[in-house]
């Protein structure tokens, strides 16, 4: 190998450079060994007695044995060095492959005009924020590439607008292709099985219709059927993927209907022939628990945020059934800490505290829980995330503070102020013009009467997103201090202002993670104040 080529490979770095260095090192060892052997042999022969031929032969024989012994020692040392060097190279190759693993998600849309596709994925759902990407469609196709360790499974969300959005699961190093056509999404690639199973379960669950004006018992039956339907679909895919991943997608697909089923406990109305508490206990035992009997917890399922939300709702219900009165946030925290262990406990408590920061829980109560959590948590990711949120919560606005006033023009040039929404609950939606329409937002708005809740969309950069409902405002340079007053550091961000003009919640949960369920619940709570 000529010197310029060697220099090129060495400068290129990486594994190839290490391999070349190893080869050159081995060649140098061989040359040094050969030279040292010849030098020792010559020195011994020169110093040996020469009185007789026999004696000389004996001395030379001894010298030869000494040289052979030295040679074996050198060879042994060289072998050990080679083994160590080979192990180091193998370790480096493994690390190189792990850090450089990429996951490819591509797609094609054939029957609708789509301008942009947004993509997000969560490495730690419920704990850290999503990593987001956008791509402009040059034709009818899209392409996303994300770095992930080989085999690591993460949830992702892709949104192409016009009804094309999907929440799935993919492993690091896999590839996935989505073909969106008509009212269906088709999957291919070596990562297709996971997302196909989630999609199939979701489609079948969606066919179980929720009746209008349904009472608690009717709703419980609907959610029980959704659990049963989803379980049957996922059972079909059980042998096509590793058990841990099957458990994870099962927790994801069944988590939402399970949480909805538990929530029916609070929708019973009082009856004249018994107390509400007695009826709730019977309803929980007869209509809710039997449908949840096959839904078990494990350290595998903590990555599914919908499953974590279900466990928190169930903790609240279990506490009520045992004590016969509703609990506060600290009581839920203590219940979870007592009844769970390991990583699932750490993740579940972290998710609960994250929700507490978003909803603006009572400050002293939240602070006590945070300090206790930071003293016992073992999961370093959770610890850092909660410590960061705690530090941020001590700055800027918080629940109970008067919402900072603002006034600037809407898209028609009409002046709009926060004051004119007095008496209503207001969702302030701060977003970037490059963001795509999140389907959950119109769905959330459809849950509320315009007379009670107002949606104020504030575009902070670029042009307003089409399709958003409610008041549309464009933030200009003159009014950018609003971002500082509301402590807005990323997009999209949400603030909920109560009917009294005071902040009710800061940083609510990401609506993309759970179809807006948590955000909707917080708005309902604000309406009841």
Coordinates of C-alpha atoms in Angstrom, one line a residue:
X1 CA 0.0 0.0 0.0
X2 CA 1.5 3.3 -1.0
X3 CA 2.0 6.2 1.5
X4 CA -0.5 8.6 -0.1
X5 CA -3.3 6.0 0.1
X6 CA -2.4 5.2 3.7
X7 CA -2.5 8.9 4.7
X8 CA -5.9 9.2 2.9
X9 CA -7.4 6.4 4.8
X10 CA -6.0 7.6 8.1
X11 CA -7.3 11.1 7.6
X12 CA -10.7 9.7 6.7
X13 CA -10.9 8.5 10.3
X14 CA -13.5 6.0 11.5
X15 CA -13.2 2.3 11.4
X16 CA -11.2 2.1 8.2
X17 CA -8.5 4.3 9.7
X18 CA -8.3 2.1 12.8
X19 CA -8.0 -1.0 10.6
X20 CA -5.1 0.5 8.7
X21 CA -3.4 1.6 11.9
X22 CA -3.8 -2.0 13.2
X23 CA -2.3 -3.5 10.1
X24 CA 0.7 -1.0 10.2
X25 CA 1.2 -1.7 13.9
X26 CA 1.3 -5.5 13.3
X27 CA 3.8 -5.0 10.5
X28 CA 6.0 -2.9 12.8
X29 CA 5.9 -5.5 15.6
X30 CA 7.0 -8.2 13.1
X31 CA 9.9 -6.1 11.9
X32 CA 11.0 -5.2 15.5
X33 CA 10.7 -8.8 16.6
X34 CA 12.9 -10.1 13.7
X35 CA 15.5 -7.4 14.3
X36 CA 15.6 -8.1 18.1
X37 CA 16.0 -11.8 17.6
X38 CA 18.9 -11.4 15.2
X39 CA 20.6 -8.9 17.5
X40 CA 20.3 -11.2 20.6
X41 CA 21.5 -14.2 18.7
X42 CA 24.6 -12.4 17.4
X43 CA 25.5 -11.1 20.9
X44 CA 25.2 -14.5 22.5
X45 CA 27.4 -16.2 19.8
X46 CA 30.0 -13.5 20.2
X47 CA 30.2 -13.9 24.0
X48 CA 30.3 -17.7 24.0
X49 CA 33.6 -19.6 24.7
X50 CA 35.3 -20.9 21.6
X51 CA 37.8 -23.5 23.2
X52 CA 36.4 -26.5 21.4
X53 CA 34.0 -27.4 18.7
X54 CA 31.9 -29.5 21.0
X55 CA 31.8 -26.7 23.7
X56 CA 31.0 -24.2 21.0
X57 CA 28.2 -26.4 19.7
X58 CA 26.8 -26.6 23.3
X59 CA 27.0 -22.8 23.8
X60 CA 25.4 -22.2 20.4
X61 CA 22.7 -24.7 21.4
X62 CA 22.1 -22.9 24.7
X63 CA 22.1 -19.6 22.8
X64 CA 19.6 -20.9 20.4
X65 CA 17.4 -22.1 23.2
X66 CA 17.6 -18.7 24.8
X67 CA 16.7 -17.0 21.5
X68 CA 13.8 -19.4 21.0
X69 CA 12.6 -18.7 24.5
X70 CA 12.9 -14.9 23.9
X71 CA 11.1 -15.4 20.5
X72 CA 8.3 -17.3 22.1
X73 CA 7.9 -14.6 24.8
X74 CA 7.9 -11.9 22.1
X75 CA 5.4 -13.9 20.1
X76 CA 3.2 -14.4 23.2
X77 CA 3.3 -10.6 23.9
X78 CA 2.6 -9.9 20.3
X79 CA -0.4 -12.3 20.3
X80 CA -1.8 -10.7 23.5
X81 CA -1.3 -7.2 21.9
X82 CA -3.0 -8.5 18.8
X83 CA -6.0 -9.8 20.8
X84 CA -6.3 -6.6 22.8
X85 CA -6.0 -4.5 19.6
X86 CA -8.6 -6.7 17.8
X87 CA -11.0 -6.4 20.7
X88 CA -10.6 -2.6 20.7
X89 CA -11.2 -2.5 17.0
X90 CA -14.3 -4.7 17.3
X91 CA -15.6 -2.5 20.1
X92 CA -15.1 0.6 18.0
X93 CA -16.8 -1.0 15.0
X94 CA -19.8 -1.9 17.2
X95 CA -20.0 1.6 18.6
X96 CA -19.7 3.0 15.2
X97 CA -22.5 0.9 13.9
X98 CA -24.7 1.7 16.9
X99 CA -24.3 5.5 16.8
X100 CA -24.6 5.6 13.0
X101 CA -27.7 3.5 12.7
X102 CA -30.5 5.3 10.8
X103 CA -34.2 4.8 10.4
X104 CA -35.8 5.7 7.2
X105 CA -39.5 6.6 6.8
X106 CA -40.8 7.3 3.4
X107 CA -44.3 7.8 2.0
X108 CA -46.4 8.4 -1.1
X109 CA -49.7 10.3 -1.4
X110 CA -51.5 9.6 -4.6
X111 CA -55.0 11.1 -4.5
X112 CA -54.8 14.4 -2.6
X113 CA -52.9 17.7 -2.9
X114 CA -50.5 17.8 0.0
X115 CA -48.0 20.7 0.4
X116 CA -46.1 19.6 3.5
X117 CA -45.7 16.6 5.8
X118 CA -44.7 16.9 9.4
X119 CA -43.0 14.3 11.4
X120 CA -42.3 13.9 15.2
X121 CA -40.9 11.1 17.3
X122 CA -40.5 10.6 21.1
X123 CA -37.4 9.0 22.6
X124 CA -39.0 9.3 26.1
X125 CA -42.8 9.8 25.7
X126 CA -44.4 11.7 28.5
X127 CA -41.0 12.8 29.8
X128 CA -39.2 14.7 27.1
X129 CA -40.5 16.8 24.2
X130 CA -40.9 15.4 20.7
X131 CA -38.2 15.8 18.0
X132 CA -39.8 17.3 15.0
X133 CA -39.1 17.5 11.3
X134 CA -40.9 19.0 8.2
X135 CA -40.5 18.3 4.6
X136 CA -41.9 20.1 1.5
X137 CA -43.4 17.7 -1.0
X138 CA -41.7 18.2 -4.4
X139 CA -44.0 15.7 -6.0
X140 CA -46.2 13.3 -4.1
X141 CA -43.6 11.6 -1.9
X142 CA -41.9 12.4 1.4
X143 CA -38.7 11.2 3.2
X144 CA -37.6 11.3 6.8
X145 CA -34.3 10.0 8.2
X146 CA -33.7 9.8 12.0
X147 CA -30.7 8.5 13.9
X148 CA -31.5 5.8 16.5
X149 CA -29.6 3.0 18.2
X150 CA -30.1 -0.3 16.5
X151 CA -33.2 -2.0 17.8
X152 CA -34.5 0.9 19.9
X153 CA -38.3 1.2 19.5
X154 CA -39.8 4.7 19.4
X155 CA -43.2 6.1 18.8
X156 CA -43.7 8.5 15.9
X157 CA -46.4 10.7 14.5
X158 CA -46.7 11.8 10.9
X159 CA -49.2 14.3 9.6
X160 CA -49.9 15.1 6.0
X161 CA -53.2 17.0 6.6
X162 CA -56.5 16.3 4.9
X163 CA -57.1 13.3 7.2
X164 CA -53.8 11.6 6.7
X165 CA -52.1 11.3 10.1
X166 CA -50.8 8.3 11.8
X167 CA -49.2 7.4 15.2
X168 CA -46.9 4.4 15.0
X169 CA -43.9 2.6 16.3
X170 CA -40.6 1.8 14.6
X171 CA -37.2 0.3 15.6
X172 CA -33.8 1.9 15.0
X173 CA -32.2 0.7 11.8
X174 CA -35.6 -0.3 10.2
X175 CA -37.2 1.2 7.2
X176 CA -40.9 2.0 6.7
X177 CA -42.9 3.1 3.7
X178 CA -46.4 4.6 4.0
X179 CA -48.7 4.6 1.0
X180 CA -51.6 6.9 1.7
X181 CA -54.5 6.4 -0.7
X182 CA -58.3 6.9 -0.3
X183 CA -59.2 6.4 3.4
X184 CA -56.4 3.9 4.0
X185 CA -52.7 3.7 4.8
X186 CA -50.7 0.7 3.5
X187 CA -47.3 -0.3 5.0
X188 CA -44.2 -2.0 3.6
X189 CA -40.6 -2.4 4.6
X190 CA -38.9 -4.4 7.4
X191 CA -40.5 -2.1 10.0
X192 CA -44.0 -2.5 8.7
X193 CA -45.3 -5.1 11.1
X194 CA -45.4 -2.9 14.2
X195 CA -47.2 0.0 12.6
X196 CA -49.5 -2.2 10.6
X197 CA -50.7 -3.9 13.8
X198 CA -51.3 -0.5 15.5
X199 CA -53.2 0.8 12.5
X200 CA -55.3 -2.3 12.2
X201 CA -56.3 -2.2 15.8
X202 CA -57.1 1.5 15.7
X203 CA -59.3 1.0 12.6
X204 CA -61.3 -1.8 14.2
X205 CA -61.7 0.2 17.5
X206 CA -63.0 3.2 15.5
X207 CA -65.8 1.1 14.2
X208 CA -67.3 0.8 17.7
X209 CA -69.5 3.9 17.7
X210 CA -70.1 6.0 20.8
X211 CA -73.9 6.7 21.1
X212 CA -75.1 10.3 21.5
X213 CA -76.0 11.3 25.0
X214 CA -74.8 7.9 26.3
X215 CA -74.9 7.4 30.1
X216 CA -72.0 5.9 32.1
X217 CA -73.1 2.3 31.6
X218 CA -73.4 2.7 27.8
X219 CA -70.1 4.4 27.6
X220 CA -68.5 1.6 29.7
X221 CA -69.8 -1.0 27.3
X222 CA -68.5 0.9 24.3
X223 CA -65.0 1.2 25.7
X224 CA -65.1 -2.5 26.8
X225 CA -65.9 -3.4 23.2
X226 CA -63.0 -1.3 22.0
X227 CA -60.6 -3.1 24.4
X228 CA -61.9 -6.4 23.3
X229 CA -61.8 -5.6 19.6
X230 CA -58.2 -4.2 19.8
X231 CA -57.1 -7.3 21.8
X232 CA -58.4 -9.6 19.1
X233 CA -56.7 -7.7 16.3
X234 CA -53.3 -7.6 18.1
X235 CA -53.5 -11.3 18.9
X236 CA -53.3 -12.0 15.2
X237 CA -49.9 -10.2 15.1
X238 CA -48.5 -11.8 18.3
X239 CA -46.2 -14.3 16.6
X240 CA -44.9 -11.9 13.9
X241 CA -42.8 -9.7 16.3
X242 CA -40.7 -10.0 19.5
X243 CA -42.8 -10.4 22.7
X244 CA -41.5 -7.1 24.2
X245 CA -42.5 -5.0 21.2
X246 CA -45.9 -6.8 21.0
X247 CA -46.5 -5.8 24.7
X248 CA -45.5 -2.3 23.9
X249 CA -47.9 -1.8 21.0
X250 CA -50.7 -3.5 23.0
X251 CA -50.2 -1.1 25.8
X252 CA -50.4 1.8 23.3
X253 CA -53.4 0.6 21.4
X254 CA -55.4 -0.4 24.5
X255 CA -54.3 2.4 26.8
X256 CA -56.7 5.0 25.5
X257 CA -59.9 2.9 25.7
X258 CA -58.8 1.6 29.1
X259 CA -58.4 5.2 30.4
X260 CA -61.8 6.1 28.9
X261 CA -63.4 3.1 30.6
X262 CA -62.0 4.1 34.0
X263 CA -63.2 7.7 33.5
X264 CA -66.8 6.5 33.3
X265 CA -66.6 6.0 37.1
X266 CA -67.0 9.8 37.5
X267 CA -69.9 10.0 35.1
X268 CA -72.5 8.2 37.2
X269 CA -75.3 10.4 38.3
X270 CA -76.8 10.2 41.8
X271 CA -79.9 8.0 42.3
X272 CA -82.6 8.5 45.0
X273 CA -82.3 4.9 46.2
X274 CA -78.6 4.9 47.1
X275 CA -75.6 7.1 47.7
X276 CA -73.4 8.0 44.8
X277 CA -70.3 6.5 46.5
X278 CA -72.0 3.1 46.9
X279 CA -73.1 3.0 43.3
X280 CA -69.6 4.0 42.1
X281 CA -68.0 1.2 44.1
X282 CA -70.4 -1.4 42.6
X283 CA -70.1 0.1 39.1
X284 CA -66.3 -0.1 39.3
X285 CA -66.3 -3.7 40.4
X286 CA -69.0 -4.9 38.0
X287 CA -68.5 -2.8 34.9
X288 CA -64.9 -1.6 34.8
X289 CA -62.5 -4.0 36.5
X290 CA -63.6 -7.2 34.6
X291 CA -62.6 -5.5 31.3
X292 CA -59.2 -4.5 32.7
X293 CA -58.3 -7.9 34.1
X294 CA -56.0 -8.9 31.3
X295 CA -54.2 -5.5 31.2
X296 CA -51.0 -6.1 33.1
X297 CA -48.1 -3.8 33.9
X298 CA -44.5 -4.4 33.1
X299 CA -41.2 -2.5 32.6
X300 CA -41.7 -3.1 28.8
X301 CA -44.8 -0.9 28.6
X302 CA -43.5 2.4 30.2
X303 CA -42.7 3.8 26.7
X304 CA -46.4 4.1 25.8
X305 CA -47.7 7.4 27.0
X306 CA -51.3 6.4 26.6
X307 CA -50.6 3.5 28.9
X308 CA -49.0 5.8 31.5
X309 CA -52.1 8.0 31.4
X310 CA -54.3 5.0 31.9
X311 CA -52.3 3.9 35.0
X312 CA -52.6 7.4 36.5
X313 CA -56.4 7.4 36.0
X314 CA -56.6 4.0 37.5
X315 CA -54.5 5.0 40.5
X316 CA -57.0 7.8 41.2
X317 CA -60.0 5.4 40.9
X318 CA -58.3 2.8 43.1
X319 CA -57.6 5.4 45.7
X320 CA -61.2 6.5 45.7
X321 CA -62.6 3.0 45.9
X322 CA -60.3 2.3 48.9
X323 CA -60.9 5.6 50.8
X324 CA -64.3 6.6 49.5
X325 CA -63.3 10.1 48.7
X326 CA -61.5 11.8 45.8
X327 CA -57.8 12.4 46.2
X328 CA -55.5 15.3 45.6
X329 CA -52.3 15.2 43.5
X330 CA -50.0 14.4 46.4
X331 CA -52.3 11.4 47.3
X332 CA -52.0 10.1 43.7
X333 CA -48.2 10.5 43.9
X334 CA -48.0 8.6 47.1
X335 CA -50.3 5.8 45.8
X336 CA -48.2 5.3 42.7
X337 CA -44.9 5.4 44.7
X338 CA -46.3 2.7 47.0
X339 CA -47.9 0.4 44.4
X340 CA -45.2 0.4 41.6
X341 CA -41.5 -0.1 41.5
X342 CA -38.5 0.0 39.2
X343 CA -38.4 2.0 35.9
X344 CA -42.2 1.8 35.6
X345 CA -42.5 3.7 38.9
X346 CA -39.9 6.3 37.9
X347 CA -41.6 6.9 34.5
X348 CA -45.1 6.9 35.9
X349 CA -44.3 9.4 38.6
X350 CA -42.3 11.6 36.1
X351 CA -45.3 11.6 33.8
X352 CA -47.6 12.6 36.7
X353 CA -45.3 15.4 37.7
X354 CA -45.0 16.6 34.1
X355 CA -48.8 16.7 33.9
X356 CA -48.8 18.6 37.2
X357 CA -46.4 21.3 35.9
X358 CA -48.6 21.6 32.7
X359 CA -51.8 21.9 34.7
X360 CA -50.3 24.3 37.2
X361 CA -50.9 22.1 40.3
X362 CA -50.9 23.8 43.7
X363 CA -47.3 25.1 44.1
X364 CA -46.5 23.8 47.6
X365 CA -48.0 20.4 46.9
X366 CA -46.2 20.1 43.5
X367 CA -42.9 21.2 45.1
X368 CA -43.1 18.6 47.9
X369 CA -43.7 15.8 45.3
X370 CA -40.8 17.0 43.1
X371 CA -38.3 17.2 46.0
X372 CA -39.3 13.7 47.2
X373 CA -39.1 12.3 43.6
X374 CA -35.6 13.7 43.0
X375 CA -34.4 12.0 46.2
X376 CA -35.6 8.5 45.1
X377 CA -35.6 8.4 41.3
X378 CA -33.1 6.0 39.7
X379 CA -33.8 6.7 36.0
X380 CA -31.4 9.5 35.1
X381 CA -33.5 10.7 32.1
X382 CA -36.5 11.2 34.3
X383 CA -34.5 12.9 37.0
X384 CA -33.0 15.4 34.6
X385 CA -36.3 16.1 32.9
X386 CA -38.1 16.8 36.2
X387 CA -35.3 18.9 37.6
X388 CA -35.3 21.0 34.4
X389 CA -39.1 21.5 34.6
X390 CA -38.8 22.4 38.3
X391 CA -36.2 25.0 37.6
X392 CA -38.2 26.5 34.8
X393 CA -41.4 26.6 37.0
X394 CA -39.7 28.9 39.4
X395 CA -39.3 31.5 36.7
X396 CA -42.0 33.3 34.7
X397 CA -45.7 32.9 35.0
X398 CA -47.5 30.2 36.9
X399 CA -51.0 29.1 37.8
X400 CA -52.9 31.8 39.6
X401 CA -50.9 34.7 38.1
X402 CA -52.9 37.3 36.2
X403 CA -52.4 36.6 32.5
X404 CA -50.2 39.3 30.8
X405 CA -52.4 41.6 28.8
X406 CA -51.9 42.0 25.0
X407 CA -53.5 43.7 22.1
X408 CA -52.6 43.5 18.4
X409 CA -54.3 43.1 15.0
X410 CA -55.9 39.9 13.7
X411 CA -55.7 38.7 10.1
X412 CA -58.2 41.3 9.1
X413 CA -56.4 44.2 10.8
X414 CA -59.0 44.3 13.7
X415 CA -57.4 45.0 17.1
X416 CA -57.9 42.1 19.5
X417 CA -57.1 42.1 23.2
X418 CA -57.1 39.4 25.9
X419 CA -59.5 41.5 27.9
X420 CA -62.3 41.0 25.4
X421 CA -62.4 37.3 26.3
X422 CA -63.1 38.0 29.9
X423 CA -65.6 35.5 31.4
X424 CA -64.4 32.7 29.0
X425 CA -61.8 30.0 29.2
X426 CA -59.1 30.9 26.6
X427 CA -56.6 28.5 25.0
X428 CA -53.6 30.6 23.7
X429 CA -51.9 28.7 20.9
X430 CA -48.4 30.0 20.1
X431 CA -47.1 28.5 16.9
X432 CA -44.6 28.9 14.0
X433 CA -45.9 29.6 10.5
X434 CA -43.9 26.5 9.4
X435 CA -46.0 24.2 11.6
X436 CA -48.7 22.1 10.0
X437 CA -52.2 22.0 11.2
X438 CA -52.5 19.6 14.1
X439 CA -55.7 17.5 13.6
X440 CA -56.3 17.3 17.4
X441 CA -56.9 21.1 17.7
X442 CA -60.2 21.2 15.6
X443 CA -61.3 18.0 17.4
X444 CA -60.7 19.7 20.8
X445 CA -62.6 22.8 19.7
X446 CA -65.6 20.7 18.6
X447 CA -65.9 19.5 22.2
X448 CA -66.7 23.0 23.5
X449 CA -69.4 25.7 23.1
X450 CA -68.0 28.9 21.6
X451 CA -69.8 30.8 24.4
X452 CA -67.6 29.2 27.0
X453 CA -64.2 28.6 25.4
X454 CA -62.3 30.8 23.0
X455 CA -59.3 29.6 20.9
X456 CA -56.7 32.3 20.2
X457 CA -54.0 31.2 17.6
X458 CA -50.9 33.5 17.7
X459 CA -48.6 33.1 14.7
X460 CA -45.1 34.1 16.0
X461 CA -43.1 33.6 12.7
X462 CA -44.1 33.3 9.1
X463 CA -47.6 33.1 7.7
X464 CA -50.7 31.9 9.5
X465 CA -51.5 28.2 9.1
X466 CA -54.7 27.5 7.2
X467 CA -57.4 25.4 8.8
X468 CA -57.1 26.7 12.3
X469 CA -60.4 27.6 14.0
X470 CA -60.9 30.6 16.3
X471 CA -59.2 33.9 16.5
X472 CA -56.1 34.3 14.2
X473 CA -53.4 36.8 15.4
X474 CA -50.1 37.7 13.7
X475 CA -47.3 38.6 16.2
X476 CA -45.2 41.5 14.9
X477 CA -41.8 42.8 16.2
X478 CA -43.5 45.5 18.2
X479 CA -45.4 43.0 20.4
X480 CA -42.8 40.2 20.7
X481 CA -42.4 40.9 24.4
X482 CA -45.6 38.8 24.8
X483 CA -43.4 35.7 24.2
X484 CA -41.2 36.8 27.1
X485 CA -44.1 37.5 29.4
X486 CA -45.6 34.1 28.7
X487 CA -42.2 32.3 28.8
X488 CA -42.6 30.9 25.3
X489 CA -39.4 29.1 24.3
X490 CA -40.6 26.6 21.7
X491 CA -43.4 26.1 19.2
X492 CA -46.2 25.0 19.5
X493 CA -46.8 26.1 23.0
X494 CA -50.1 26.4 24.9
X495 CA -51.4 28.5 27.8
X496 CA -54.9 28.2 29.3
X497 CA -56.4 31.3 30.9
X498 CA -59.3 30.9 33.2
X499 CA -62.6 32.8 33.2
X500 CA -61.2 35.1 35.9
X501 CA -58.4 36.3 33.6
X502 CA -55.8 34.3 35.6
X503 CA -53.5 31.6 34.2
X504 CA -55.0 28.2 34.8
X505 CA -52.4 26.0 33.1
X506 CA -49.0 26.5 31.5
X507 CA -47.4 24.0 29.1
X508 CA -50.2 21.5 28.8
X509 CA -49.4 18.1 27.4
X510 CA -48.6 17.8 23.7
X511 CA -52.0 17.2 21.9
X512 CA -50.2 15.1 19.3
X513 CA -49.3 12.5 21.9
X514 CA -52.8 11.5 22.9
X515 CA -55.2 13.1 20.4
X516 CA -55.6 16.0 22.7
X517 CA -57.3 14.0 25.5
X518 CA -55.2 15.5 28.4
X519 CA -55.5 19.1 27.0
X520 CA -59.3 18.7 26.6
X521 CA -59.6 17.5 30.2
X522 CA -57.7 20.5 31.5
X523 CA -60.0 22.9 29.6
X524 CA -63.0 21.1 31.1
X525 CA -61.5 21.6 34.6
X526 CA -61.0 25.3 33.9
X527 CA -64.6 25.6 32.9
X528 CA -65.7 24.2 36.2
X529 CA -63.8 26.8 38.2

